[in-house]
Amino acid sequence: MAEPTTSYTPFHDDPFPELRGYATQVVVSADERWIAVSSVLHRLSRVALFRTADLSCARLLTFTMDAESIAFHPTLPLLAIGLDNGDEYDREGGLTLLEPDTGHRVDFADPAWGIEPVRWLDDRTLELTFFAVHPDDEYEHLMSRATVVRDDWLGLDPDALDLTALDRTSLDPDGPSLYDEIPRPQPLLRAFAERVGRTYDGRGGVRAVAGLRDGRVLATRVHTAVECWAPDGSLLWSVPAPSAMGGTRIEVAADERTVRVAVSGPDSRTRTDFPLVATSDGTVLDRLSVPFSAALCARTDGIWAIRDTYNRSIETEPPTPPNTRIFAADGTPLGAAHEPDRYDLVPLDVRRCPELLYGRRRRDVIALDPTGTVENVLFAVDAPLGRAVYADDTAGRALLHGRTELVRRAFPSGDVLWSRPLDSEVIDLDTHDGVLYALCADDTLVSCDTADGAVIGRCTLPRYGPLSLHAAPDGTVLVGTAAGQILRLPADTRAPSGTADR
């Protein structure tokens, strides 16, 4: 019997959803049947091959190195991909050749040099540019170039090419960059979408998402502090961010009239904004900004706090800076606390919580009062909690958290009531009506009973790169992705295991 299927509806159904993060390069095959696109996000790269006829994805490759550089053969259906781990101290890379028609793939590794870019000089010659760290000076880079000449490029075996044996010519690493010749990917993707009657915005990854009672959806993404989508998927308003970082966290007020957002500045070390935005029309009501990187935590009654997270030396700090500041919902200062060792008091990422929770010395979990003067030690832990959510259900008050397992602790005692191992790392957590939803790095959404941890269901999501999760008031589960999609899963997502498929 086939497994039941969980359907989803995407907001703003852009093409190319398989890309992870921003596209870095776009190339077209000689016969114009294939579009290859590379994208890189935190050393996790994807190269996707789309059919030009309908923009459907035919091949999807994932790498744990940067795979920015791609190039189609001048006449053959063959794509070359240059790989570079980007490590300043232990460089390595490789070359991957992929045949779109057959899916034949061959990988060649270089244990000491990264490769970027790759370029076909003619139908017999592939040019490779190598980067490495000088063996005697970690601050000095080496750059060289080599060519591979072959009459037969299709159907190669893994031993057909030894990258380490190539005759290389040394280059000046400060010389002209070949990347200057590569056209920007966004206009090309928009043009391909228009050819088939679609639009492509490339709005960037959804770092945080939240559903409102009336069906609207709030989200943050690249270049955007926060935006609002109507239930039908149309964009209602958007508040721009001062940098490409965009918003990283949103806290919706209990009455849903406002939302507080954490937004990194152009230099995340020297600025963080915390605007208060009206959900009705996107009007910015309060523009609190601090000249350093900071983390946000909040209580369900609207009280919120920021914590200075910039790693600076103690000698360069003012005598008594309040590196934890606490505010009322409207931004009125309530209190502050100073820790000489800033890592003694670290804000915990807990949603739906009636307390401001912090970790002290990576062991004690404490609740900080609004004045910043009283620390109520709740319980001790042996390891970081990971993502967490507060719940008050039929089994009592609890803190549910997870990294590679899901755990329920009684609140505020911290006693472990149950734990459930997972097959993958937890990306985000939320609860609704007695169900705990865990968004995992392996593109799965696991749902458990909050009271006893029994697994209720498991569904496989599209491979768009899960980033954020929210259980809306009506039970709808929202998933924000690195590809920029917001997936809306129905309230019956808790059904037995299935696959999210449009």
Coordinates of C-alpha atoms in Angstrom, one line a residue:
M1 CA 0.0 0.0 0.0
A2 CA 1.3 3.4 -0.9
E3 CA 2.1 5.8 1.9
P4 CA -0.4 8.7 2.4
T5 CA 0.7 12.0 0.9
T6 CA 0.8 15.3 2.6
S7 CA 0.3 18.2 0.2
Y8 CA 1.6 21.7 0.5
T9 CA 0.9 25.1 -1.0
P10 CA 3.7 27.5 -1.7
F11 CA 3.5 31.3 -1.3
H12 CA 4.8 33.1 -4.4
D13 CA 5.5 30.0 -6.5
D14 CA 8.8 31.0 -8.0
P15 CA 10.6 28.7 -10.5
F16 CA 14.0 27.3 -9.6
P17 CA 13.0 26.4 -6.0
E18 CA 15.7 23.7 -5.8
L19 CA 18.4 26.4 -5.5
R20 CA 19.8 26.8 -2.0
G21 CA 20.3 30.5 -1.3
Y22 CA 21.2 33.0 -3.9
A23 CA 22.2 31.7 -7.4
T24 CA 25.8 32.4 -8.1
Q25 CA 26.2 31.4 -11.8
V26 CA 23.9 30.5 -14.7
V27 CA 25.0 28.7 -17.9
V28 CA 23.2 27.3 -20.9
S29 CA 24.1 24.2 -22.9
A30 CA 25.1 24.4 -26.5
D31 CA 21.8 22.9 -27.7
E32 CA 19.9 25.3 -25.4
R33 CA 18.0 22.3 -23.8
W34 CA 19.5 22.8 -20.4
I35 CA 20.0 25.6 -17.9
A36 CA 22.6 24.9 -15.1
V37 CA 22.5 27.0 -12.0
S38 CA 24.9 27.0 -9.0
S39 CA 24.1 28.3 -5.5
V40 CA 26.1 28.4 -2.3
L41 CA 24.9 28.7 1.3
H42 CA 27.4 28.3 4.2
R43 CA 29.7 25.8 2.4
L44 CA 26.7 23.7 1.3
S45 CA 26.3 24.0 -2.5
R46 CA 23.8 22.9 -5.1
V47 CA 24.1 22.7 -8.8
A48 CA 20.7 22.2 -10.5
L49 CA 19.9 21.4 -14.1
F50 CA 16.6 22.7 -15.4
R51 CA 14.9 22.0 -18.7
T52 CA 14.6 25.2 -20.7
A53 CA 11.2 24.1 -22.1
D54 CA 9.3 24.2 -18.8
L55 CA 12.0 25.0 -16.1
S56 CA 11.5 21.6 -14.4
C57 CA 14.4 20.2 -12.5
A58 CA 16.1 17.2 -14.1
R59 CA 19.3 16.9 -12.1
L60 CA 20.2 18.1 -8.6
L61 CA 23.7 17.8 -7.2
T62 CA 24.7 18.7 -3.6
F63 CA 28.2 19.4 -2.4
T64 CA 29.8 20.2 0.9
M65 CA 32.2 22.6 -0.9
D66 CA 31.7 25.8 -2.7
A67 CA 30.5 24.9 -6.3
E68 CA 30.2 28.4 -7.7
S69 CA 32.0 27.8 -11.0
I70 CA 30.2 25.9 -13.7
A71 CA 30.7 25.7 -17.5
F72 CA 29.0 23.8 -20.3
H73 CA 31.1 22.2 -23.0
P74 CA 31.0 24.2 -26.3
T75 CA 29.3 21.4 -28.3
L76 CA 28.7 18.3 -26.0
P77 CA 25.9 17.8 -23.3
L78 CA 28.5 18.0 -20.6
L79 CA 28.8 20.3 -17.5
A80 CA 32.0 21.0 -15.7
I81 CA 31.8 22.0 -12.0
G82 CA 34.8 23.4 -10.0
L83 CA 34.9 22.7 -6.3
D84 CA 36.7 24.7 -3.5
N85 CA 36.3 24.2 0.2
G86 CA 37.4 27.8 0.8
D87 CA 39.4 26.8 3.9
E88 CA 42.1 29.3 4.6
Y89 CA 44.3 26.7 6.4
D90 CA 43.5 23.3 4.8
R91 CA 42.5 23.9 1.2
E92 CA 41.0 21.1 -1.0
G93 CA 38.8 20.9 -4.0
G94 CA 37.9 19.0 -7.1
L95 CA 36.2 18.8 -10.5
T96 CA 32.9 17.1 -11.3
L97 CA 31.7 16.3 -14.8
L98 CA 28.0 15.7 -15.4
E99 CA 26.2 14.6 -18.5
P100 CA 22.6 16.0 -18.3
D101 CA 21.1 13.6 -20.8
T102 CA 22.2 10.4 -19.1
G103 CA 23.0 11.6 -15.6
H104 CA 26.5 10.1 -15.8
R105 CA 28.7 11.8 -13.2
V106 CA 32.4 11.5 -12.5
D107 CA 34.3 13.2 -9.6
F108 CA 38.0 14.1 -9.5
A109 CA 39.5 15.2 -6.2
D110 CA 42.5 17.5 -5.3
P111 CA 43.5 17.1 -1.7
A112 CA 45.5 20.4 -1.5
W113 CA 44.0 22.9 -4.0
G114 CA 40.6 24.4 -4.6
I115 CA 39.4 24.9 -8.2
E116 CA 37.6 28.0 -9.4
P117 CA 36.8 29.0 -12.0
V118 CA 36.5 26.3 -14.7
R119 CA 36.4 27.4 -18.4
W120 CA 36.2 25.6 -21.7
L121 CA 38.7 27.1 -24.2
D122 CA 37.5 24.9 -27.1
D123 CA 35.8 21.5 -27.6
R124 CA 39.0 19.7 -26.6
T125 CA 40.4 21.9 -23.8
L126 CA 39.2 22.5 -20.3
E127 CA 41.0 25.2 -18.3
L128 CA 41.2 24.9 -14.5
T129 CA 42.3 27.6 -12.0
F130 CA 43.7 26.4 -8.7
F131 CA 44.0 28.1 -5.3
A132 CA 45.9 27.0 -2.2
V133 CA 47.5 28.2 1.0
H134 CA 51.3 28.7 1.0
P135 CA 52.8 25.8 3.0
D136 CA 55.2 28.2 4.9
D137 CA 52.8 31.2 5.4
E138 CA 49.1 30.7 6.1
Y139 CA 48.4 34.3 5.2
E140 CA 49.8 33.9 1.7
H141 CA 47.8 32.4 -1.1
L142 CA 49.0 30.5 -4.1
M143 CA 47.3 30.5 -7.5
S144 CA 48.0 28.4 -10.6
R145 CA 46.4 27.3 -13.9
A146 CA 46.4 24.1 -15.9
T147 CA 44.6 22.8 -19.0
V148 CA 43.3 19.4 -19.8
V149 CA 43.1 18.3 -23.4
R150 CA 41.1 15.4 -24.5
D151 CA 39.3 14.1 -27.7
D152 CA 36.9 12.0 -25.6
W153 CA 35.0 13.9 -22.8
L154 CA 31.9 11.7 -22.4
G155 CA 31.5 8.6 -20.3
L156 CA 34.8 9.1 -18.4
D157 CA 35.9 6.7 -15.6
P158 CA 37.0 8.0 -12.1
D159 CA 40.6 7.2 -13.0
A160 CA 40.5 9.1 -16.3
L161 CA 42.1 12.2 -14.8
D162 CA 44.6 12.9 -12.0
L163 CA 44.3 16.6 -11.0
T164 CA 47.5 16.4 -8.9
A165 CA 49.6 15.4 -11.9
L166 CA 48.7 18.3 -14.1
D167 CA 51.4 20.7 -15.4
R168 CA 50.5 24.0 -13.8
T169 CA 51.6 27.6 -14.4
S170 CA 51.9 29.9 -11.4
L171 CA 49.8 33.0 -11.4
D172 CA 49.6 36.2 -9.4
P173 CA 46.7 35.8 -6.9
D174 CA 46.1 39.5 -7.0
G175 CA 45.8 39.5 -10.8
P176 CA 42.5 40.1 -12.7
S177 CA 39.6 37.8 -11.8
L178 CA 37.9 35.7 -14.4
Y179 CA 34.7 36.1 -12.4
D180 CA 34.5 39.6 -13.7
E181 CA 33.5 38.1 -17.1
I182 CA 30.6 36.1 -15.6
P183 CA 27.1 37.8 -16.1
R184 CA 24.9 38.3 -13.0
P185 CA 22.6 35.3 -12.5
Q186 CA 19.3 37.1 -11.4
P187 CA 18.6 38.8 -14.8
L188 CA 19.2 35.6 -16.7
L189 CA 16.9 33.6 -14.4
R190 CA 14.2 36.3 -14.8
A191 CA 14.5 36.1 -18.6
F192 CA 14.2 32.3 -18.6
A193 CA 11.1 32.5 -16.4
E194 CA 9.5 35.1 -18.7
R195 CA 10.0 32.9 -21.7
V196 CA 7.6 30.3 -20.2
G197 CA 5.1 32.9 -18.9
R198 CA 6.3 32.9 -15.3
T199 CA 8.1 35.4 -13.0
Y200 CA 11.2 35.0 -10.8
D201 CA 11.9 37.3 -7.9
G202 CA 14.8 35.4 -6.2
R203 CA 13.7 36.9 -2.9
G204 CA 16.2 34.8 -0.8
G205 CA 16.0 32.4 2.1
V206 CA 13.3 32.7 4.8
R207 CA 15.1 33.0 8.1
A208 CA 11.9 33.3 10.2
V209 CA 8.2 32.8 9.4
A210 CA 5.0 33.3 11.5
G211 CA 1.3 32.8 10.7
L212 CA -1.4 35.1 12.0
R213 CA -4.9 34.3 13.0
D214 CA -6.4 35.8 9.9
G215 CA -4.3 33.7 7.6
R216 CA -1.6 36.3 6.8
V217 CA 2.0 35.2 7.0
L218 CA 5.0 37.2 8.1
A219 CA 8.5 36.4 7.0
T220 CA 12.1 37.7 7.0
R221 CA 14.6 37.1 4.2
V222 CA 17.6 38.6 2.4
H223 CA 17.5 42.4 2.2
T224 CA 14.1 42.4 4.0
A225 CA 13.5 43.1 7.7
V226 CA 10.0 41.7 7.5
E227 CA 7.3 41.2 4.9
C228 CA 3.6 40.2 5.0
W229 CA 1.8 37.9 2.6
A230 CA -2.0 37.6 2.2
P231 CA -3.7 34.2 2.5
D232 CA -3.9 34.0 -1.3
G233 CA -0.1 34.4 -1.6
S234 CA 0.0 38.0 -2.7
L235 CA 2.6 40.3 -1.1
L236 CA 0.9 43.0 1.0
W237 CA 3.8 45.0 2.3
S238 CA 7.6 44.7 2.9
V239 CA 10.0 46.6 5.1
P240 CA 13.5 46.7 3.6
A241 CA 16.6 45.9 5.7
P242 CA 19.8 47.9 5.8
S243 CA 21.9 45.1 4.4
A244 CA 21.7 41.8 2.6
M245 CA 21.6 40.0 6.0
G246 CA 17.9 40.9 6.5
G247 CA 15.8 39.9 9.4
T248 CA 16.8 36.9 11.6
R249 CA 14.1 36.6 14.1
I250 CA 10.5 37.8 14.6
E251 CA 8.4 38.1 17.7
V252 CA 4.6 38.7 17.2
A253 CA 2.7 40.5 19.9
A254 CA -0.1 38.6 21.6
D255 CA -2.7 40.9 19.9
E256 CA -0.9 40.4 16.6
R257 CA -1.0 44.2 15.9
T258 CA 2.8 44.5 15.9
V259 CA 5.9 42.4 15.4
R260 CA 9.4 43.0 16.7
V261 CA 12.2 42.0 14.4
A262 CA 16.0 41.4 14.8
V263 CA 17.9 42.7 11.8
S264 CA 21.6 42.6 11.3
G265 CA 23.2 45.7 9.8
P266 CA 25.7 46.0 6.9
D267 CA 28.4 44.9 9.3
S268 CA 26.9 42.5 11.8
R269 CA 29.7 43.3 14.3
T270 CA 28.8 47.0 14.5
R271 CA 25.0 47.2 14.2
T272 CA 21.8 45.4 15.0
D273 CA 18.3 46.9 14.5
F274 CA 15.2 45.9 16.4
P275 CA 12.3 47.6 14.6
L276 CA 8.7 47.4 15.8
V277 CA 6.4 47.1 12.8
A278 CA 2.6 47.4 12.5
T279 CA 1.2 44.2 11.0
S280 CA -1.6 46.2 9.4
D281 CA 0.5 48.1 6.8
G282 CA 4.2 47.7 7.6
T283 CA 4.6 51.0 9.3
V284 CA 7.7 51.1 11.5
L285 CA 6.6 52.3 15.0
D286 CA 9.9 52.1 16.8
R287 CA 13.5 52.0 15.5
L288 CA 15.7 50.8 18.3
S289 CA 19.3 50.2 17.0
V290 CA 22.5 49.3 18.9
P291 CA 26.1 49.7 17.5
F292 CA 27.0 46.0 18.0
S293 CA 25.8 42.5 17.1
A294 CA 23.0 41.4 19.5
A295 CA 20.6 38.5 20.0
L296 CA 16.9 38.9 20.8
C297 CA 14.8 36.9 23.3
A298 CA 11.2 37.6 24.4
R299 CA 8.4 36.7 26.7
T300 CA 4.8 36.0 25.7
D301 CA 3.7 39.2 27.6
G302 CA 5.7 41.3 25.2
I303 CA 8.7 42.0 27.4
W304 CA 11.9 41.5 25.4
A305 CA 15.7 41.7 25.8
I306 CA 18.8 42.0 23.7
R307 CA 22.2 40.6 24.5
D308 CA 25.5 42.0 23.2
T309 CA 27.1 39.1 21.3
Y310 CA 30.0 40.8 19.6
N311 CA 33.3 39.0 20.4
R312 CA 35.5 41.9 21.5
S313 CA 38.3 41.9 24.1
I314 CA 37.4 43.0 27.6
E315 CA 40.1 45.7 27.5
T316 CA 38.4 47.6 24.7
E317 CA 35.0 47.8 26.4
P318 CA 33.8 50.8 28.4
P319 CA 34.0 50.4 32.2
T320 CA 30.5 49.2 32.9
P321 CA 28.5 48.5 29.6
P322 CA 25.1 46.9 30.2
N323 CA 25.5 44.1 27.7
T324 CA 22.0 42.7 28.5
R325 CA 19.1 45.3 28.1
I326 CA 15.4 44.6 28.8
F327 CA 12.5 46.5 27.3
A328 CA 8.7 46.8 27.4
A329 CA 6.8 45.8 24.3
D330 CA 6.8 49.4 23.0
G331 CA 10.6 49.7 23.5
T332 CA 10.6 51.5 26.9
P333 CA 13.7 50.5 28.8
L334 CA 12.9 48.4 31.9
G335 CA 16.3 47.2 33.2
A336 CA 19.8 46.1 32.3
A337 CA 22.5 43.6 33.5
H338 CA 26.2 43.6 32.9
E339 CA 28.4 40.4 32.8
P340 CA 32.1 41.0 32.9
D341 CA 32.5 37.7 31.0
R342 CA 29.8 38.0 28.3
Y343 CA 29.7 34.3 27.8
D344 CA 28.5 33.7 31.4
L345 CA 25.0 34.7 30.3
V346 CA 23.8 33.6 26.9
P347 CA 20.1 34.0 25.7
L348 CA 18.3 30.8 24.9
D349 CA 16.3 30.5 21.7
V350 CA 12.9 29.6 23.2
R351 CA 9.6 30.5 21.6
R352 CA 6.2 30.9 23.2
C353 CA 7.8 31.3 26.7
P354 CA 6.5 33.4 29.6
E355 CA 10.1 33.9 30.9
L356 CA 13.3 35.4 29.6
L357 CA 15.5 32.3 29.6
Y358 CA 19.3 32.4 29.6
G359 CA 22.1 29.8 30.0
R360 CA 24.8 30.6 32.6
R361 CA 28.3 29.2 32.2
R362 CA 26.8 26.7 29.7
R363 CA 25.2 24.8 32.5
D364 CA 22.4 26.5 34.5
V365 CA 19.2 27.6 32.9
I366 CA 17.9 30.8 34.5
A367 CA 14.9 33.1 34.2
L368 CA 15.9 36.8 34.2
D369 CA 13.4 39.3 35.7
P370 CA 12.5 42.4 33.8
T371 CA 14.7 44.7 35.9
G372 CA 17.8 42.5 35.1
T373 CA 18.6 42.3 38.8
V374 CA 17.2 38.9 39.8
E375 CA 18.3 35.6 38.3
N376 CA 16.1 32.7 39.2
V377 CA 18.1 29.5 38.6
L378 CA 15.7 26.9 37.3
F379 CA 17.7 23.7 36.5
A380 CA 21.1 22.5 35.2
V381 CA 21.9 20.9 31.9
D382 CA 24.9 18.8 30.6
A383 CA 24.7 20.1 27.0
P384 CA 23.1 23.0 25.1
L385 CA 19.4 22.8 24.7
G386 CA 19.3 23.6 21.0
R387 CA 16.0 24.9 19.6
A388 CA 13.3 25.0 22.2
V389 CA 9.6 25.9 22.7
Y390 CA 7.5 26.3 25.9
A391 CA 4.2 24.4 26.2
D392 CA 1.4 24.3 28.7
D393 CA -0.7 21.2 27.8
T394 CA -2.6 18.4 29.5
A395 CA 0.6 17.0 31.0
G396 CA 1.5 20.4 32.6
R397 CA 4.0 23.1 31.9
A398 CA 7.1 22.0 29.9
L399 CA 10.1 23.0 27.9
L400 CA 10.5 21.0 24.7
H401 CA 13.9 21.1 23.0
G402 CA 16.1 19.3 20.6
R403 CA 19.3 19.0 18.7
T404 CA 19.6 15.4 17.6
E405 CA 16.9 14.2 19.9
L406 CA 13.6 15.6 21.2
V407 CA 13.3 16.2 24.9
R408 CA 10.5 17.2 27.2
R409 CA 11.4 18.8 30.6
A410 CA 9.0 19.7 33.3
F411 CA 9.0 23.5 33.8
P412 CA 10.5 25.0 35.8
S413 CA 12.1 22.0 37.5
G414 CA 13.9 20.8 34.3
D415 CA 13.2 17.1 35.1
V416 CA 13.4 15.1 31.9
L417 CA 10.0 13.5 31.2
W418 CA 10.8 11.8 27.9
S419 CA 13.3 11.9 25.1
R420 CA 13.1 10.6 21.5
P421 CA 16.1 10.2 19.2
L422 CA 16.0 11.6 15.7
D423 CA 17.7 10.7 12.4
S424 CA 18.8 14.2 11.7
E425 CA 19.7 17.6 13.3
V426 CA 16.8 19.8 14.5
I427 CA 16.5 23.1 12.5
D428 CA 13.4 24.5 14.3
L429 CA 10.6 23.5 16.7
D430 CA 7.1 24.6 17.4
T431 CA 3.9 23.3 19.0
H432 CA 0.2 23.5 18.4
D433 CA -2.8 21.7 20.1
G434 CA -0.7 19.1 21.8
V435 CA 1.6 18.3 18.9
L436 CA 5.3 19.1 18.7
Y437 CA 6.6 19.8 15.2
A438 CA 10.3 19.3 14.5
L439 CA 11.8 20.6 11.3
C440 CA 15.0 18.5 10.5
A441 CA 18.0 19.0 8.3
D442 CA 17.2 15.9 6.3
D443 CA 14.1 17.7 4.8
T444 CA 11.7 15.9 7.1
L445 CA 9.0 17.2 9.4
V446 CA 8.5 15.0 12.4
S447 CA 5.4 15.4 14.6
C448 CA 5.1 14.0 18.2
D449 CA 2.6 14.1 21.0
T450 CA 3.9 16.7 23.4
A451 CA 2.6 14.7 26.5
D452 CA 4.4 11.4 25.9
G453 CA 6.7 11.9 22.9
A454 CA 4.9 9.3 20.7
V455 CA 5.7 9.9 17.1
I456 CA 2.4 10.8 15.3
G457 CA 3.8 11.3 11.8
R458 CA 6.7 12.1 9.6
C459 CA 6.6 13.7 6.2
T460 CA 9.3 14.3 3.6
L461 CA 9.5 17.9 2.4
P462 CA 10.8 19.2 -1.0
R463 CA 14.5 19.5 -1.0
Y464 CA 14.5 23.3 -0.8
G465 CA 16.6 23.6 2.3
P466 CA 14.6 24.0 5.6
L467 CA 15.4 27.1 7.5
S468 CA 12.4 28.0 9.7
L469 CA 9.1 26.7 11.1
H470 CA 5.9 28.1 12.6
A471 CA 2.6 26.5 13.7
A472 CA 0.0 29.1 12.9
P473 CA -3.1 29.6 15.1
D474 CA -5.3 27.6 12.8
G475 CA -2.9 24.6 12.9
T476 CA -1.4 25.2 9.5
V477 CA 2.3 24.5 9.6
L478 CA 4.6 27.0 7.8
V479 CA 8.1 26.1 6.6
G480 CA 10.5 28.7 5.4
T481 CA 13.3 27.5 3.0
A482 CA 16.7 28.5 1.9
A483 CA 15.3 28.6 -1.7
G484 CA 13.0 31.4 -0.6
Q485 CA 9.8 29.4 -0.7
I486 CA 7.2 29.5 2.2
L487 CA 5.5 26.1 2.3
R488 CA 2.0 26.0 3.8
L489 CA 1.1 22.5 5.1
P490 CA -2.4 21.8 6.2
A491 CA -3.4 21.1 9.9
D492 CA -3.6 17.4 9.2
T493 CA 0.2 17.3 8.7
R494 CA 0.2 15.1 11.8
A495 CA -1.2 12.3 9.8
P496 CA 0.9 9.1 9.5
S497 CA 4.2 9.4 7.6
G498 CA 3.9 10.6 4.0
T499 CA 5.6 12.9 1.5
A500 CA 4.9 16.6 0.9
D501 CA 4.3 16.7 -2.8
R502 CA 2.4 19.4 -4.7

